[in-house]
Amino acid sequence: MNAFDLTEDQHDCLQELINVAMGQASDQLARYLDTFVYLKVPSIEQVKAEHLFDTLNNDLKATAVVSQGFFGYEGIRGEALLMYQPQDSNRLADLLGYEADELTFDEQIIDLSSILTTTFLNVFASQIDNQMSYSAPRLLSSSLDKINQHLKQQSFNWDFALKVRISYQVTDYSFNCDMVLLIPEEAITNIKTVIDRILADF
Amino acid sequence: MLDALCSNILNRLNTGILILDKDFNILMWNRFLEVHANKSDKQVIGKSIFAVFPELPRKWFERKLSSVIQLKSQSFCGWEQRHHLFELSHSRPITTDSDFMAQNCTFLPVEVEGEVERICILIEDVTDVCHYQMQLNKVLQALALSNRIDGLTQAFNRKHWEECLAAEFSRARRYKQDLSLVMLDLDQFKLLNDTFGHQGGDKVLIETAKAINELLRMGDLFGRYGGEEFAIILPNTNLAGAEDVAERIRQTIANNAIDYKGRSVSVTVSIGVAVIDEQDSRYEDLISHADIALYKAKNNGRNRVCVAEKRNIL
């Protein structure tokens, strides 16, 4: 147990906020993409900086990772990583409603990442009376080796992060990807304050 | 007073601001765009964005903006994926070779009573970033290449060549394909160095490598194995095929004397050929079989091709 751990109540409350946001987000995405989007029950856990790569790598053998920063009021901020597997790539342009030759694969996953991240986080933010801004999404790398190197070369200036992982499934296009939200230490304290306020209102 | 201040600041920002209605007509833009597009308000305000900027990829653009309107969330387009959307002049026309401003564009929904009524497009000039990133990429590519190439002969260096062999070896194993190896050594190279000096020797190495390269097919992997020793990986090639290649190399080199400072230098090579074998468990086995054949070629009088003893060929 450390200062950044969530209590059981806090954990349940966050889980509930995320569940509701997921429901609304999947509804919006389904209407925009014109197909059903399933979001699997999220996992919420704390990760240590030195285990970040292992935990991401265990989740799936991602070959492309897109990062997008988000920041709202009351110090709620973090980084969203969208992780893709190679077999997911075939019909992305189709799913997004573009002609396949209109955009490259990189652009497709960046576009989709931004849509998934902002749709979910906008709804989540409104749940906690907040509003998010986003940085431009960046493709960290399109090969696992490089992501590995990238993360291992960093000497992180944080010890713990709150990790929320949500899996997206678009069965009509046999497409899956994972969204991993990573919330750094200071922002965990801020999010706990917000959660405590919500819990106190009940 | 504050409005005037804001509009003053908007017009001094080094970021383009463009506001559209839902039908993609331009409602407002700032001075940055006016200057870089070199168009006047009269030509632009109230006009369709596709009329003002005919270079926009219309279908893509409409789909992009429909996500902003429908999902009420912002969207991006970065220079790494699309160098530019709008054909605008930029701030480094002299010191970069970019025709148009490299751009990062952000599409923001502007909501009025919960509905997206307008779209604000922010356009940042990243020509500078783009220019330096390109330079960096070029340098990295050159560095990666020089890391793989032998400077004198331009063949792969030993380290890279061996990595290629390891990869080809495991591929051939996996897919039960042929894989041949040709190793060749310049005959009496020491004598040649003593006669013509080291620069003469270098010239022979360069010309020999060039001659071999011209005889190879796409997919063959040619490397400098040691001082005067070269090696060629021939994927998907059986022993007879490899022997053909080796014989052609031997003849070409023997029949073409090299000119060094007006003197004619005759060169011959000895060649050993081997093919992958069921018993070879490591790529080093293949090298040692080709090497043994090469020594046999040397011992039998040089300027000849020898094939590794037949084992259980796949």
mmCIF file of N, CA, C and O in Angstrom, chain B residues 194-248:
data_model
loop_
_atom_site.group_PDB
_atom_site.id
_atom_site.type_symbol
_atom_site.label_atom_id
_atom_site.label_comp_id
_atom_site.label_asym_id
_atom_site.label_seq_id
_atom_site.Cartn_x
_atom_site.Cartn_y
_atom_site.Cartn_z
ATOM 1 N N ASP B 194 52.922 -7.391 -53.234
ATOM 2 C CA ASP B 194 54.359 -7.141 -53.248
ATOM 3 C C ASP B 194 54.792 -6.538 -54.580
ATOM 4 O O ASP B 194 55.687 -5.702 -54.632
ATOM 5 N N THR B 195 54.143 -6.960 -55.660
ATOM 6 C CA THR B 195 54.517 -6.483 -56.989
ATOM 7 C C THR B 195 53.994 -5.081 -57.278
ATOM 8 O O THR B 195 54.706 -4.220 -57.765
ATOM 9 N N PHE B 196 52.701 -4.863 -56.945
ATOM 10 C CA PHE B 196 52.073 -3.604 -57.348
ATOM 11 C C PHE B 196 51.842 -2.636 -56.185
ATOM 12 O O PHE B 196 51.301 -1.557 -56.385
ATOM 13 N N GLY B 197 52.236 -3.041 -55.003
ATOM 14 C CA GLY B 197 52.012 -2.185 -53.836
ATOM 15 C C GLY B 197 50.584 -2.345 -53.319
ATOM 16 O O GLY B 197 49.727 -2.938 -53.986
ATOM 17 N N HIS B 198 50.346 -1.805 -52.142
ATOM 18 C CA HIS B 198 49.028 -1.974 -51.526
ATOM 19 C C HIS B 198 47.932 -1.248 -52.287
ATOM 20 O O HIS B 198 46.794 -1.687 -52.303
ATOM 21 N N GLN B 199 48.291 -0.130 -52.939
ATOM 22 C CA GLN B 199 47.262 0.568 -53.717
ATOM 23 C C GLN B 199 46.850 -0.261 -54.918
ATOM 24 O O GLN B 199 45.671 -0.278 -55.287
ATOM 25 N N GLY B 200 47.822 -0.957 -55.496
ATOM 26 C CA GLY B 200 47.513 -1.883 -56.580
ATOM 27 C C GLY B 200 46.602 -2.984 -56.083
ATOM 28 O O GLY B 200 45.622 -3.348 -56.738
ATOM 29 N N GLY B 201 46.921 -3.514 -54.918
ATOM 30 C CA GLY B 201 46.080 -4.562 -54.305
ATOM 31 C C GLY B 201 44.672 -4.074 -54.056
ATOM 32 O O GLY B 201 43.694 -4.783 -54.338
ATOM 33 N N ASP B 202 44.557 -2.834 -53.565
ATOM 34 C CA ASP B 202 43.237 -2.255 -53.308
ATOM 35 C C ASP B 202 42.438 -2.149 -54.601
ATOM 36 O O ASP B 202 41.243 -2.463 -54.635
ATOM 37 N N LYS B 203 43.129 -1.699 -55.635
ATOM 38 C CA LYS B 203 42.448 -1.550 -56.937
ATOM 39 C C LYS B 203 41.898 -2.907 -57.407
ATOM 40 O O LYS B 203 40.769 -3.005 -57.893
ATOM 41 N N VAL B 204 42.688 -3.963 -57.207
ATOM 42 C CA VAL B 204 42.256 -5.311 -57.594
ATOM 43 C C VAL B 204 41.020 -5.731 -56.784
ATOM 44 O O VAL B 204 40.053 -6.270 -57.329
ATOM 45 N N LEU B 205 41.044 -5.441 -55.499
ATOM 46 C CA LEU B 205 39.888 -5.786 -54.653
ATOM 47 C C LEU B 205 38.632 -5.057 -55.130
ATOM 48 O O LEU B 205 37.544 -5.646 -55.240
ATOM 49 N N ILE B 206 38.800 -3.763 -55.419
ATOM 50 C CA ILE B 206 37.656 -2.945 -55.845
ATOM 51 C C ILE B 206 37.093 -3.472 -57.166
ATOM 52 O O ILE B 206 35.876 -3.696 -57.289
ATOM 53 N N GLU B 207 37.982 -3.714 -58.132
ATOM 54 C CA GLU B 207 37.529 -4.155 -59.457
ATOM 55 C C GLU B 207 36.923 -5.560 -59.408
ATOM 56 O O GLU B 207 35.939 -5.843 -60.088
ATOM 57 N N THR B 208 37.518 -6.428 -58.603
ATOM 58 C CA THR B 208 36.993 -7.788 -58.477
ATOM 59 C C THR B 208 35.584 -7.756 -57.881
ATOM 60 O O THR B 208 34.664 -8.418 -58.384
ATOM 61 N N ALA B 209 35.425 -6.948 -56.823
ATOM 62 C CA ALA B 209 34.110 -6.853 -56.186
ATOM 63 C C ALA B 209 33.083 -6.334 -57.189
ATOM 64 O O ALA B 209 31.954 -6.828 -57.258
ATOM 65 N N LYS B 210 33.498 -5.344 -57.986
ATOM 66 C CA LYS B 210 32.602 -4.769 -58.981
ATOM 67 C C LYS B 210 32.187 -5.830 -60.004
ATOM 68 O O LYS B 210 31.007 -5.963 -60.337
ATOM 69 N N ALA B 211 33.165 -6.596 -60.485
ATOM 70 C CA ALA B 211 32.895 -7.623 -61.493
ATOM 71 C C ALA B 211 31.943 -8.685 -60.945
ATOM 72 O O ALA B 211 30.997 -9.106 -61.623
ATOM 73 N N ILE B 212 32.149 -9.085 -59.703
ATOM 74 C CA ILE B 212 31.285 -10.109 -59.100
ATOM 75 C C ILE B 212 29.860 -9.575 -58.967
ATOM 76 O O ILE B 212 28.889 -10.229 -59.328
ATOM 77 N N ASN B 213 29.765 -8.341 -58.483
ATOM 78 C CA ASN B 213 28.455 -7.727 -58.268
ATOM 79 C C ASN B 213 27.601 -7.733 -59.530
ATOM 80 O O ASN B 213 26.389 -7.948 -59.478
ATOM 81 N N GLU B 214 28.270 -7.494 -60.666
ATOM 82 C CA GLU B 214 27.525 -7.430 -61.921
ATOM 83 C C GLU B 214 26.994 -8.798 -62.352
ATOM 84 O O GLU B 214 26.086 -8.876 -63.164
ATOM 85 N N LEU B 215 27.573 -9.863 -61.806
ATOM 86 C CA LEU B 215 27.144 -11.208 -62.192
ATOM 87 C C LEU B 215 26.041 -11.756 -61.281
ATOM 88 O O LEU B 215 25.502 -12.826 -61.527
ATOM 89 N N LEU B 216 25.724 -11.009 -60.233
ATOM 90 C CA LEU B 216 24.762 -11.542 -59.264
ATOM 91 C C LEU B 216 23.334 -11.118 -59.587
ATOM 92 O O LEU B 216 23.103 -10.149 -60.296
ATOM 93 N N ARG B 217 22.380 -11.883 -59.019
ATOM 94 C CA ARG B 217 20.979 -11.565 -59.208
ATOM 95 C C ARG B 217 20.478 -10.789 -57.996
ATOM 96 O O ARG B 217 21.127 -10.752 -56.956
ATOM 97 N N MET B 218 19.312 -10.213 -58.152
ATOM 98 C CA MET B 218 18.654 -9.588 -57.003
ATOM 99 C C MET B 218 18.473 -10.675 -55.940
ATOM 100 O O MET B 218 18.109 -11.789 -56.274
ATOM 101 N N GLY B 219 18.714 -10.336 -54.710
ATOM 102 C CA GLY B 219 18.485 -11.320 -53.658
ATOM 103 C C GLY B 219 19.740 -12.062 -53.257
ATOM 104 O O GLY B 219 19.803 -12.634 -52.163
ATOM 105 N N ASP B 220 20.743 -12.077 -54.139
ATOM 106 C CA ASP B 220 22.025 -12.658 -53.738
ATOM 107 C C ASP B 220 22.717 -11.683 -52.795
ATOM 108 O O ASP B 220 22.604 -10.473 -52.948
ATOM 109 N N LEU B 221 23.419 -12.228 -51.821
ATOM 110 C CA LEU B 221 24.009 -11.353 -50.805
ATOM 111 C C LEU B 221 25.533 -11.498 -50.802
ATOM 112 O O LEU B 221 26.070 -12.549 -50.481
ATOM 113 N N PHE B 222 26.180 -10.410 -51.175
ATOM 114 C CA PHE B 222 27.601 -10.426 -51.451
ATOM 115 C C PHE B 222 28.350 -9.659 -50.367
ATOM 116 O O PHE B 222 28.036 -8.505 -50.076
ATOM 117 N N GLY B 223 29.348 -10.317 -49.766
ATOM 118 C CA GLY B 223 30.075 -9.650 -48.688
ATOM 119 C C GLY B 223 31.577 -9.880 -48.771
ATOM 120 O O GLY B 223 32.044 -10.811 -49.430
ATOM 121 N N ARG B 224 32.297 -8.986 -48.119
ATOM 122 C CA ARG B 224 33.745 -9.179 -48.006
ATOM 123 C C ARG B 224 33.979 -9.934 -46.708
ATOM 124 O O ARG B 224 33.714 -9.430 -45.620
ATOM 125 N N TYR B 225 34.454 -11.174 -46.828
ATOM 126 C CA TYR B 225 34.546 -12.047 -45.654
ATOM 127 C C TYR B 225 35.800 -11.753 -44.850
ATOM 128 O O TYR B 225 35.786 -11.742 -43.627
ATOM 129 N N GLY B 226 36.912 -11.536 -45.588
ATOM 130 C CA GLY B 226 38.163 -11.210 -44.904
ATOM 131 C C GLY B 226 38.997 -10.385 -45.839
ATOM 132 O O GLY B 226 38.446 -9.815 -46.788
ATOM 133 N N GLY B 227 40.289 -10.320 -45.666
ATOM 134 C CA GLY B 227 41.183 -9.516 -46.502
ATOM 135 C C GLY B 227 40.889 -9.631 -47.984
ATOM 136 O O GLY B 227 40.335 -8.717 -48.594
ATOM 137 N N GLU B 228 41.258 -10.796 -48.582
ATOM 138 C CA GLU B 228 41.025 -10.953 -50.016
ATOM 139 C C GLU B 228 40.010 -12.059 -50.272
ATOM 140 O O GLU B 228 39.983 -12.674 -51.320
ATOM 141 N N GLU B 229 39.192 -12.298 -49.266
ATOM 142 C CA GLU B 229 38.201 -13.358 -49.362
ATOM 143 C C GLU B 229 36.786 -12.759 -49.417
ATOM 144 O O GLU B 229 36.428 -11.907 -48.603
ATOM 145 N N PHE B 230 36.020 -13.207 -50.399
ATOM 146 C CA PHE B 230 34.637 -12.742 -50.541
ATOM 147 C C PHE B 230 33.690 -13.926 -50.388
ATOM 148 O O PHE B 230 34.104 -15.079 -50.559
ATOM 149 N N ALA B 231 32.436 -13.631 -50.078
ATOM 150 C CA ALA B 231 31.465 -14.710 -49.924
ATOM 151 C C ALA B 231 30.114 -14.266 -50.455
ATOM 152 O O ALA B 231 29.749 -13.093 -50.343
ATOM 153 N N ILE B 232 29.395 -15.204 -51.055
ATOM 154 C CA ILE B 232 28.093 -14.874 -51.650
ATOM 155 C C ILE B 232 27.046 -15.866 -51.153
ATOM 156 O O ILE B 232 27.230 -17.082 -51.229
ATOM 157 N N ILE B 233 25.954 -15.335 -50.629
ATOM 158 C CA ILE B 233 24.829 -16.170 -50.222
ATOM 159 C C ILE B 233 23.868 -16.220 -51.409
ATOM 160 O O ILE B 233 23.485 -15.174 -51.934
ATOM 161 N N LEU B 234 23.487 -17.417 -51.814
ATOM 162 C CA LEU B 234 22.546 -17.569 -52.932
ATOM 163 C C LEU B 234 21.276 -18.247 -52.425
ATOM 164 O O LEU B 234 21.199 -19.468 -52.364
ATOM 165 N N PRO B 235 20.268 -17.458 -52.044
ATOM 166 C CA PRO B 235 19.028 -18.054 -51.547
ATOM 167 C C PRO B 235 18.322 -18.804 -52.678
ATOM 168 O O PRO B 235 18.435 -18.411 -53.849
ATOM 169 N N ASN B 236 17.591 -19.845 -52.301
ATOM 170 C CA ASN B 236 16.791 -20.587 -53.274
ATOM 171 C C ASN B 236 17.586 -21.103 -54.467
ATOM 172 O O ASN B 236 17.084 -21.141 -55.586
ATOM 173 N N THR B 237 18.823 -21.473 -54.236
ATOM 174 C CA THR B 237 19.680 -21.927 -55.331
ATOM 175 C C THR B 237 20.279 -23.275 -54.945
ATOM 176 O O THR B 237 20.796 -23.413 -53.837
ATOM 177 N N ASN B 238 20.190 -24.249 -55.868
ATOM 178 C CA ASN B 238 20.763 -25.553 -55.550
ATOM 179 C C ASN B 238 22.247 -25.594 -55.915
ATOM 180 O O ASN B 238 22.794 -24.607 -56.416
ATOM 181 N N LEU B 239 22.857 -26.725 -55.692
ATOM 182 C CA LEU B 239 24.311 -26.821 -55.858
ATOM 183 C C LEU B 239 24.716 -26.572 -57.309
ATOM 184 O O LEU B 239 25.675 -25.850 -57.590
ATOM 185 N N ALA B 240 23.961 -27.146 -58.244
ATOM 186 C CA ALA B 240 24.296 -26.968 -59.662
ATOM 187 C C ALA B 240 24.207 -25.491 -60.053
ATOM 188 O O ALA B 240 25.081 -24.954 -60.743
ATOM 189 N N GLY B 241 23.166 -24.829 -59.572
ATOM 190 C CA GLY B 241 22.994 -23.408 -59.863
ATOM 191 C C GLY B 241 24.138 -22.585 -59.302
ATOM 192 O O GLY B 241 24.663 -21.679 -59.957
ATOM 193 N N ALA B 242 24.524 -22.922 -58.085
ATOM 194 C CA ALA B 242 25.599 -22.179 -57.427
ATOM 195 C C ALA B 242 26.924 -22.417 -58.136
ATOM 196 O O ALA B 242 27.746 -21.501 -58.280
ATOM 197 N N GLU B 243 27.099 -23.645 -58.600
ATOM 198 C CA GLU B 243 28.338 -23.973 -59.301
ATOM 199 C C GLU B 243 28.435 -23.169 -60.603
ATOM 200 O O GLU B 243 29.502 -22.676 -60.969
ATOM 201 N N ASP B 244 27.284 -23.023 -61.285
ATOM 202 C CA ASP B 244 27.205 -22.190 -62.500
ATOM 203 C C ASP B 244 27.657 -20.759 -62.214
ATOM 204 O O ASP B 244 28.487 -20.202 -62.921
ATOM 205 N N VAL B 245 27.064 -20.191 -61.174
ATOM 206 C CA VAL B 245 27.407 -18.813 -60.796
ATOM 207 C C VAL B 245 28.902 -18.715 -60.518
ATOM 208 O O VAL B 245 29.592 -17.810 -61.008
ATOM 209 N N ALA B 246 29.415 -19.681 -59.757
ATOM 210 C CA ALA B 246 30.827 -19.660 -59.374
ATOM 211 C C ALA B 246 31.731 -19.746 -60.594
ATOM 212 O O ALA B 246 32.729 -19.017 -60.719
ATOM 213 N N GLU B 247 31.362 -20.620 -61.515
ATOM 214 C CA GLU B 247 32.172 -20.801 -62.718
ATOM 215 C C GLU B 247 32.175 -19.529 -63.572
ATOM 216 O O GLU B 247 33.208 -19.123 -64.105
ATOM 217 N N ARG B 248 31.014 -18.883 -63.658
ATOM 218 C CA ARG B 248 30.934 -17.632 -64.416
ATOM 219 C C ARG B 248 31.820 -16.556 -63.779
ATOM 220 O O ARG B 248 32.509 -15.815 -64.460
#
